[in-house]
Short mmCIF file of C-alpha atoms in Angstrom, two decimals:
data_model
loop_
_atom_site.label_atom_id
_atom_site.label_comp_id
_atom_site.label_asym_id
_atom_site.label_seq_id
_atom_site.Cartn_x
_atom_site.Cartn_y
_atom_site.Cartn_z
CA UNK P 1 12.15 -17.92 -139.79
CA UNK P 2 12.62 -18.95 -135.99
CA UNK P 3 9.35 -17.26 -135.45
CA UNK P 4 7.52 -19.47 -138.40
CA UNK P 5 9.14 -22.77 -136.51
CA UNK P 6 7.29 -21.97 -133.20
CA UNK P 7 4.05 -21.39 -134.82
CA UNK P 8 4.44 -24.82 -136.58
CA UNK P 9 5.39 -26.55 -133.45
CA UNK P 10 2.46 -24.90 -131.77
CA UNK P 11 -0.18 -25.73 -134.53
CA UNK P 12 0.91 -29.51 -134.75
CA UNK P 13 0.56 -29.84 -131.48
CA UNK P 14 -2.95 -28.27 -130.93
CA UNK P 15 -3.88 -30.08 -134.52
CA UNK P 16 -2.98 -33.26 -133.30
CA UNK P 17 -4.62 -32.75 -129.69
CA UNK P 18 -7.49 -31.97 -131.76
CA UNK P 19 -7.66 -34.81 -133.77
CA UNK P 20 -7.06 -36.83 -130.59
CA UNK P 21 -10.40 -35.16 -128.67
CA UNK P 22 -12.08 -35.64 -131.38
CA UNK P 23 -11.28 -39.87 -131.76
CA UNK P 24 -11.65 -39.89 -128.09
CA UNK P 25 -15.44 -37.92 -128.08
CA UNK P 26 -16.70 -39.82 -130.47
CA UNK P 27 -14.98 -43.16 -129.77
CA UNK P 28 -14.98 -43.18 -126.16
CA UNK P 29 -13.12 -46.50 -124.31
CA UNK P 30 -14.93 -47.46 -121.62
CA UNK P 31 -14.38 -49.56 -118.51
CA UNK P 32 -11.94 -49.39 -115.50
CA UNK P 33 -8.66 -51.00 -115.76
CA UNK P 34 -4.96 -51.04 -114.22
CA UNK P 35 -2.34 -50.66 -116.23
CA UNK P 36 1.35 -51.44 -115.27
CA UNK P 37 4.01 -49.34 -116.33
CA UNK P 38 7.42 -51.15 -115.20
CA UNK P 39 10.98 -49.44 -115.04
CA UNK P 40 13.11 -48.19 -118.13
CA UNK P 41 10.01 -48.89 -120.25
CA UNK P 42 10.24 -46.96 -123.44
CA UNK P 43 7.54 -44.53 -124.44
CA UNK P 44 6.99 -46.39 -127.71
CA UNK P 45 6.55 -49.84 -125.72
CA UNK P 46 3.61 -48.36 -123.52
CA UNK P 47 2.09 -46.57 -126.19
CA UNK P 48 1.51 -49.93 -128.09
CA UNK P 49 0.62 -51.53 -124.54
CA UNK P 50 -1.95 -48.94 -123.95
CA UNK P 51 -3.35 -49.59 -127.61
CA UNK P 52 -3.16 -53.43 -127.44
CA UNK P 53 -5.16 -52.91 -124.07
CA UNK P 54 -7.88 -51.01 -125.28
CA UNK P 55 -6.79 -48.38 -123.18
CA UNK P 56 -5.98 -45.77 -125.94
CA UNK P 57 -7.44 -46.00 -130.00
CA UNK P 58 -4.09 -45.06 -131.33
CA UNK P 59 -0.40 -45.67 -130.25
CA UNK P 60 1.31 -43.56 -132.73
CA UNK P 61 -0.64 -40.42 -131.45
CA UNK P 62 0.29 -40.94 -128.02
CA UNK P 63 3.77 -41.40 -128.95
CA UNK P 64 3.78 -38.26 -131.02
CA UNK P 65 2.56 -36.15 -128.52
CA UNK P 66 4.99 -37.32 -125.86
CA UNK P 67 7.86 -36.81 -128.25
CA UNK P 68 6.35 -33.03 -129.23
CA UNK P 69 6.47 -32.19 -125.58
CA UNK P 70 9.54 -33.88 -124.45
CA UNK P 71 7.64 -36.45 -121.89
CA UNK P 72 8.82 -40.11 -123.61
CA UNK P 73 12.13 -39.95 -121.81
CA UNK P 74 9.99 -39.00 -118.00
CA UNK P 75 7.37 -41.83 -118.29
CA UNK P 76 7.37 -42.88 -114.92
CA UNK P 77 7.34 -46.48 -113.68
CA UNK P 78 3.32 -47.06 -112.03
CA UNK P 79 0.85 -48.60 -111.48
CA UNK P 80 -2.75 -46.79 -112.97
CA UNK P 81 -6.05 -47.41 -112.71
CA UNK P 82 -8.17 -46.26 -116.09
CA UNK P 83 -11.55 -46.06 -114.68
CA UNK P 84 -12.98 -43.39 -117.76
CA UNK P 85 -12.15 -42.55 -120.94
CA UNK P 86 -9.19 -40.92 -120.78
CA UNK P 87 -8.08 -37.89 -122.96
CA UNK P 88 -4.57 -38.81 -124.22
CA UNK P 89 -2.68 -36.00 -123.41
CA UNK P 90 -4.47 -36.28 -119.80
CA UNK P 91 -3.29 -40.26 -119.31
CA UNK P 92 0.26 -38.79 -120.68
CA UNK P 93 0.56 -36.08 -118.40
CA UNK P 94 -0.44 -38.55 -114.96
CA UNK P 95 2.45 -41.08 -116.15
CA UNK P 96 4.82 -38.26 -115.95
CA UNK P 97 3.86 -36.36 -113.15
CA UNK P 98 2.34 -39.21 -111.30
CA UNK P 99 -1.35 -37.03 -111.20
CA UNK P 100 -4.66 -38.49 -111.84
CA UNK P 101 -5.59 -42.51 -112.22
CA UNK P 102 -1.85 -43.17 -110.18
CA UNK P 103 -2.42 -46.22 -108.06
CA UNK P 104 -0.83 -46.50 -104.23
CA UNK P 105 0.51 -50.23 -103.92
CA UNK P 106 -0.19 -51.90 -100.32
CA UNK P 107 3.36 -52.75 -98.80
CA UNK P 108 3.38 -55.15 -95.32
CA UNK P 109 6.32 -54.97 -93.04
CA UNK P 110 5.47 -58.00 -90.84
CA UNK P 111 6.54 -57.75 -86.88
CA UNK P 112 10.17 -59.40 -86.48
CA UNK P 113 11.41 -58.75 -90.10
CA UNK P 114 14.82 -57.87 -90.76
CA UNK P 115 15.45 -54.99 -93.41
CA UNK P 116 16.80 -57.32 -95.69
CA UNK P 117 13.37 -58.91 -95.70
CA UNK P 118 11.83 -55.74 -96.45
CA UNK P 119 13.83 -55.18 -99.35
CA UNK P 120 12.75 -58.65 -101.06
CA UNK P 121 8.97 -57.10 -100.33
CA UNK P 122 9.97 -53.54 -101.98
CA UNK P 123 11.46 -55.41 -104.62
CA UNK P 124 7.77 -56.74 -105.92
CA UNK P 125 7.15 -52.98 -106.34
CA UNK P 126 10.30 -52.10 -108.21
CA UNK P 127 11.83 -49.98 -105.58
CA UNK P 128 15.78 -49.71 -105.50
CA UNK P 129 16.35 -52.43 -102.99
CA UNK P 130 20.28 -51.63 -103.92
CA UNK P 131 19.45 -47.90 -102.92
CA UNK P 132 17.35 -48.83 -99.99
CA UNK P 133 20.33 -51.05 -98.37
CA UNK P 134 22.85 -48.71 -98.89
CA UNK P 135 20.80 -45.99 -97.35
CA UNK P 136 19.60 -48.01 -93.97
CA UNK P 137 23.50 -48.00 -93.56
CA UNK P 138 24.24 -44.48 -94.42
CA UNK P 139 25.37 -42.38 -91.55
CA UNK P 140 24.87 -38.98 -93.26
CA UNK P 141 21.31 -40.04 -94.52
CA UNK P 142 20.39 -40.90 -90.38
CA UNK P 143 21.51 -37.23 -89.99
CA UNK P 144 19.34 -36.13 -92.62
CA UNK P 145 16.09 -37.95 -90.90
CA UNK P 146 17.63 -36.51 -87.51
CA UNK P 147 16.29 -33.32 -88.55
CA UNK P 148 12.44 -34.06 -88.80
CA UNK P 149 13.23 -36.60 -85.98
CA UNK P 150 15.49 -35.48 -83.35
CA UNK P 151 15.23 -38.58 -81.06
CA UNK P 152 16.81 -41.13 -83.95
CA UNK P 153 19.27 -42.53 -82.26
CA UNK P 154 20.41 -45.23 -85.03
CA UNK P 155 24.56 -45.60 -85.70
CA UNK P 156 25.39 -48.17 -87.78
CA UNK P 157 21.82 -49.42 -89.97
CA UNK P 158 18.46 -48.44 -89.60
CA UNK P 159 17.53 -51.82 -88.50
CA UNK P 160 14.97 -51.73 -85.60
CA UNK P 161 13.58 -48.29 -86.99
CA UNK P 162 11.34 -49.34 -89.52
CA UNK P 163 8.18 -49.89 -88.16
CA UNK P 164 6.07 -53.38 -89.30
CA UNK P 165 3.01 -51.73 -90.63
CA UNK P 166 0.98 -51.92 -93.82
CA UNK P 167 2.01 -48.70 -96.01
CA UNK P 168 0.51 -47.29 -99.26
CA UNK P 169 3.65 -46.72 -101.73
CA UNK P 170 3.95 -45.82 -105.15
CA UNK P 171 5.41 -47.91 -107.70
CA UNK P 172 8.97 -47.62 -107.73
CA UNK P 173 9.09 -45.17 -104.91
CA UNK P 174 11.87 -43.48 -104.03
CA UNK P 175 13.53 -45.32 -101.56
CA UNK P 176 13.98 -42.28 -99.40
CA UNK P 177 10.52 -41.75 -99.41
CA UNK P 178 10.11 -45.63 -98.20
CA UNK P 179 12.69 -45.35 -95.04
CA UNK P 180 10.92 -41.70 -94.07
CA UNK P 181 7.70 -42.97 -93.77
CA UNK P 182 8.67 -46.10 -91.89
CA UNK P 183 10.95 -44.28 -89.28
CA UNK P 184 7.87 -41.47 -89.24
CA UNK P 185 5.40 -44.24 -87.96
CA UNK P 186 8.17 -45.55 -85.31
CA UNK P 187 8.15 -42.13 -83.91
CA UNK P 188 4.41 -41.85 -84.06
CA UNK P 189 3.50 -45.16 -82.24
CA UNK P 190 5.73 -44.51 -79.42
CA UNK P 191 4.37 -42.56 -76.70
CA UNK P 192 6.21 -39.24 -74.73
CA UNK P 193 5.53 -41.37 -71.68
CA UNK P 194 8.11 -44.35 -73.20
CA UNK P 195 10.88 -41.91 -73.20
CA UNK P 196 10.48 -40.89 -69.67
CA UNK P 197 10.17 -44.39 -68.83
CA UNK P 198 13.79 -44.81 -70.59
CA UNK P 199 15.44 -42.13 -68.39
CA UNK P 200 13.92 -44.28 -65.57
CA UNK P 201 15.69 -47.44 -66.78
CA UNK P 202 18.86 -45.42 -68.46
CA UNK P 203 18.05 -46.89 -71.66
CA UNK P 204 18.78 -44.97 -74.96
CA UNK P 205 16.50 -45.12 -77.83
CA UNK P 206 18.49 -47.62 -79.18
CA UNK P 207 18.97 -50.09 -76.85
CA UNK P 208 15.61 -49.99 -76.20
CA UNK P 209 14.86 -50.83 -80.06
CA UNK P 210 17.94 -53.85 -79.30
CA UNK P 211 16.20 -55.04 -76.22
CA UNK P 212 12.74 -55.27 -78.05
CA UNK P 213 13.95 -56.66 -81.07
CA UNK P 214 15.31 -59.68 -78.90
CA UNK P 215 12.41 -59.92 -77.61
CA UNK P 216 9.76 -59.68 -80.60
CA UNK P 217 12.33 -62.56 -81.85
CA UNK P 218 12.11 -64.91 -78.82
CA UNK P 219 8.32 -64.34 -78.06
CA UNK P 220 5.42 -66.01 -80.02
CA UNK P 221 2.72 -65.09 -77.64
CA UNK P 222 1.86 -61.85 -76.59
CA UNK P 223 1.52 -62.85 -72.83
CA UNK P 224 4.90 -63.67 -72.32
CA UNK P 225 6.81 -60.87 -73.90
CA UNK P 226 7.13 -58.97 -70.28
CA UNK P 227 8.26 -62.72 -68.71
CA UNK P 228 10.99 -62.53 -71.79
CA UNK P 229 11.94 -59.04 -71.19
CA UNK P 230 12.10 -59.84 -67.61
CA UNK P 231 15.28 -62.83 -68.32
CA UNK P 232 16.65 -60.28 -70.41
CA UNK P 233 16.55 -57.37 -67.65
CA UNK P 234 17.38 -60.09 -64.51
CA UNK P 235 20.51 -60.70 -66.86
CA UNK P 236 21.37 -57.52 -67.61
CA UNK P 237 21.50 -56.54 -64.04
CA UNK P 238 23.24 -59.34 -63.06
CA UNK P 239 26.13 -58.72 -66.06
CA UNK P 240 25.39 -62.11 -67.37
CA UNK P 241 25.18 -63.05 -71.12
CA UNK P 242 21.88 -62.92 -72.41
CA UNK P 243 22.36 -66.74 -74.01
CA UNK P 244 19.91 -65.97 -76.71
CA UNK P 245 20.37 -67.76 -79.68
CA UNK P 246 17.59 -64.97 -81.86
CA UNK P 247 21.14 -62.53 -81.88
CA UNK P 248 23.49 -65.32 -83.03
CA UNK P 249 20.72 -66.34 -85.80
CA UNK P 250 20.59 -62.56 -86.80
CA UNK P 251 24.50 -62.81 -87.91
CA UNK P 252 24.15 -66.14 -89.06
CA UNK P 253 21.09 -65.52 -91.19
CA UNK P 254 19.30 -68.75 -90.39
CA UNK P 255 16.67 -69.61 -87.80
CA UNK P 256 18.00 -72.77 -85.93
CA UNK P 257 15.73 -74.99 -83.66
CA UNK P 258 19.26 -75.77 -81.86
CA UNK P 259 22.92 -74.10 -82.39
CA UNK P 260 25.75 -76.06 -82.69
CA UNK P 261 28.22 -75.65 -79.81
CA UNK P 262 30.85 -74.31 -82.07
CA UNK P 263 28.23 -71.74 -82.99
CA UNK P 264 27.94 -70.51 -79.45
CA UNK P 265 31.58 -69.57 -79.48
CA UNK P 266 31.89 -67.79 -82.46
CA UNK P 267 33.72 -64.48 -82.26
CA UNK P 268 30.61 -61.74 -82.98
CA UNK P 269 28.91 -58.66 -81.11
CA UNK P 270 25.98 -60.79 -82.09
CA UNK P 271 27.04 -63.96 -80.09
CA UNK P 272 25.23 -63.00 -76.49
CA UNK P 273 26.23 -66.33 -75.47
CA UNK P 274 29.77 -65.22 -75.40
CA UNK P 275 29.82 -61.35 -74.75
CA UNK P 276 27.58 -59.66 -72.30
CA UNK P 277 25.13 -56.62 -72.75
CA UNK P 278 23.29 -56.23 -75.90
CA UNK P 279 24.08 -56.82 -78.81
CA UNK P 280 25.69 -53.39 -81.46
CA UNK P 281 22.25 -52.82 -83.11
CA UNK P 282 18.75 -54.26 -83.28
CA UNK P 283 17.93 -57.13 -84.74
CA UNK P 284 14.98 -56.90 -86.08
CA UNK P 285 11.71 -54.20 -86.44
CA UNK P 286 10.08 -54.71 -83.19
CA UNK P 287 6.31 -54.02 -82.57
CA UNK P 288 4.90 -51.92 -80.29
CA UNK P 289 4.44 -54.86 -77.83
CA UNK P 290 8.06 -55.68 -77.73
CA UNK P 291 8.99 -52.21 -77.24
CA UNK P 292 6.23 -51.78 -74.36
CA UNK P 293 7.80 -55.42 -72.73
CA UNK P 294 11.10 -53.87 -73.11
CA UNK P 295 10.54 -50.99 -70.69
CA UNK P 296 8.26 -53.23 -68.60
CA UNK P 297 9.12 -56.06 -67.75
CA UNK P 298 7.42 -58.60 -65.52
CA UNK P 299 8.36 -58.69 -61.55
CA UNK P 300 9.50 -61.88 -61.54
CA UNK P 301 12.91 -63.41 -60.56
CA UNK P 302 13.36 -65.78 -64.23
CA UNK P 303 16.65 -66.15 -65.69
CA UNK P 304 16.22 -68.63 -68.35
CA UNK P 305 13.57 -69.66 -70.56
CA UNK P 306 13.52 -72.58 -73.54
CA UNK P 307 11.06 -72.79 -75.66
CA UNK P 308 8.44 -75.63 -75.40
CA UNK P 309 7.55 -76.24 -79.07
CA UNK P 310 3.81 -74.90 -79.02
CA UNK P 311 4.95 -71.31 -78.90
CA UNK P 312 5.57 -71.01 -75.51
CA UNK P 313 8.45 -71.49 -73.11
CA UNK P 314 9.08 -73.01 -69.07
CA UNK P 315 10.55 -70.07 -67.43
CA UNK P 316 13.26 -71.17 -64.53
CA UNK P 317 15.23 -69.40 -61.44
CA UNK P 318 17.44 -71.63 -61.81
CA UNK P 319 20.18 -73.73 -63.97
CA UNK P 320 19.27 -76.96 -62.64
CA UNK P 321 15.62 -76.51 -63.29
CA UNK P 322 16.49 -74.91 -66.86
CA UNK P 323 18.26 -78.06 -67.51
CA UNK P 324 15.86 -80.14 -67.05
CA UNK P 325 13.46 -78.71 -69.12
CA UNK P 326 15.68 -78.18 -71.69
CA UNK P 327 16.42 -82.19 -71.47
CA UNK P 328 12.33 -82.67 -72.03
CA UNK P 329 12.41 -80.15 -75.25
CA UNK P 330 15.10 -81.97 -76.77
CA UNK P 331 13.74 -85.18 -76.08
CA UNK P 332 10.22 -84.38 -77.13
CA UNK P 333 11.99 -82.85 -80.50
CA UNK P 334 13.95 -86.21 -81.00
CA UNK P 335 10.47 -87.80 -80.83
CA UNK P 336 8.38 -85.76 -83.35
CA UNK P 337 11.65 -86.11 -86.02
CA UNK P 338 11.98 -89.53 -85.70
CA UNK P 339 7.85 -89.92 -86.24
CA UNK P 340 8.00 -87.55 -88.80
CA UNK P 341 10.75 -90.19 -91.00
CA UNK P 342 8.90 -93.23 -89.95
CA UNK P 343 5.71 -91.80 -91.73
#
């Protein structure tokens, strides 16, 4: 009896992938399409999709088949591109096992973002952005990626480590997959020269990351991120508070064209107005400009900077002349807001 029940199983199954070869040879669908499958989809949704679409002659088939073999609960969440006419149980077996006609989605991380921005970009691709935060915070996941990179030196987030680039993702992608080939591309931009350069300076991984991240913040032109770097250093050495109002913003989570004086004496690692030294973590995913600026800084004597309003800043020696430009910013800013509500 059990041995009559596989041999049904087994001729329904190659009777109905007969019956679907032979609807798809002699009815073939042509054309090249993309098809989206999102999450916790149903099998019996997408088959109907797929049908509606033109992309398959007959739903119920499809659904069948992935109910004979188990597959309508593993439908996986994708984009696919249809560029043939596709056998069913072929199309079937790609959204499972993400094979043939599975589509790689285009994913920007932009120089200066913070990994809560990145999440709102994963999002748009259905990753677990919940999943993704909780593992950029995850001190036994930054031991697993110590292992196929032994120079991580992250402690309390991955911010910093994620390198801006454009990947290629899947849809949905596991989020571990997302954070390992961001902190992969870190590792392969920076050079074996940078670390030596690091001993030089005593500088850690990490506070080089911190360092650059400031800077990638404060700097809008590429020219000046060594003249930035070079406040930041003269400061350092110095032990005087950085005064940069990119870390305070970071905590805050708002980009100010002016803090408030309260602001500047809140009670934060992030407030460099009030503590010296860096800042606990990066603030941002620096590019490999920053980091370069970071470990070379200009040769010049600076200790402030303000910025002008165009995208670039007057660099100073001293308070005095600091204060007077910053006087001519503000003043200049007053202007253009009162012109701006008188138009």
């Amino acid at each position: 009896m059990k041995t009559f029940k596989i041999f049904l199983v087994v001729f329904t199954i190659l009777l109905l992938a007969a019956g679907i070869y032979f609807i798809e040879f002699f009815y073939p669908i042509k054309g090249e399409y993309e098809f989206l499958v999102s999450k916790k989809v149903p099998a019996s949704v997408v088959a109907k999709s797929l049908e509606k679409g033109g992309f398959i002659r007959n739903a119920y088939s499809f659904l069948i088949l992935s109910r004979i073999t188990g597959w309508d609960k593993k439908i996986k969440a994708g984009k696919y591109k249809l560029s043939r006419p596709l056998p069913t149980f072929r199309l079937l077996y790609s959204m499972v096992y993400n094979g043939l006609y599975v589509l790689e989605n285009p994913v920007t991380v932009k120089e200066g973002e913070t990994i809560a921005d990145i999440a709102k970009t994963l999002a748009t691709i259905e990753v677990d952005t919940a999943e993704f935060l909780r593992l950029t915070r995850d001190p036994s996941f930054f031991e697993y990626l110590k292992k196929y990179f032994p120079r991580l030196d992250a402690r309390i987030t991955l911010e910093g480590y994620l390198y801006p680039e454009t990947y290629m993702f899947y849809w949905a992608e596991d989020p571990r997959q997302v954070i390992f080939k961001m902190v992969s591309q870190l590792f392969a931009v920076i050079p074996d020269s940078f670390y030596d350069r690091m001993k030089e300076l005593k500088f850690t991984l990490n506070k080089t990351l911190i360092l650059a991240s400031i800077i990638e913040k404060e700097a809008q032109v590429d020219f000046e991120r060594p003249l930035i770097s070079a406040v930041f250093h003269n400061r350092l050495r110095l032990r005087r508070p950085l005064e940069s109002n990119v870390t305070l913003e970071y905590y805050l989570r708002e980009r100010r064209a002016w803090l408030e004086g309260s602001e500047t004496r809140l009670d934060t690692p992030y407030n460099t107005y009030k503590y010296t030294g860096l800042p606990p973590t990066p603030i941002c995913s620096p590019s490999i400009k920053s980091i370069t600026a970071a470990l070379y800084p200009a040769k010049v004597n600076y200790l402030y900077f303000v910025a002008k309003g165009d995208g670039t800043h007057y660099f100073s020696r001293t308070f005095a002349e600091h204060r007077l430009y910053t006087m001519k910013v503000r003043s200049l800013y007053k202007q253009k807001v009162q012109n701006s509500q008188s138009q």
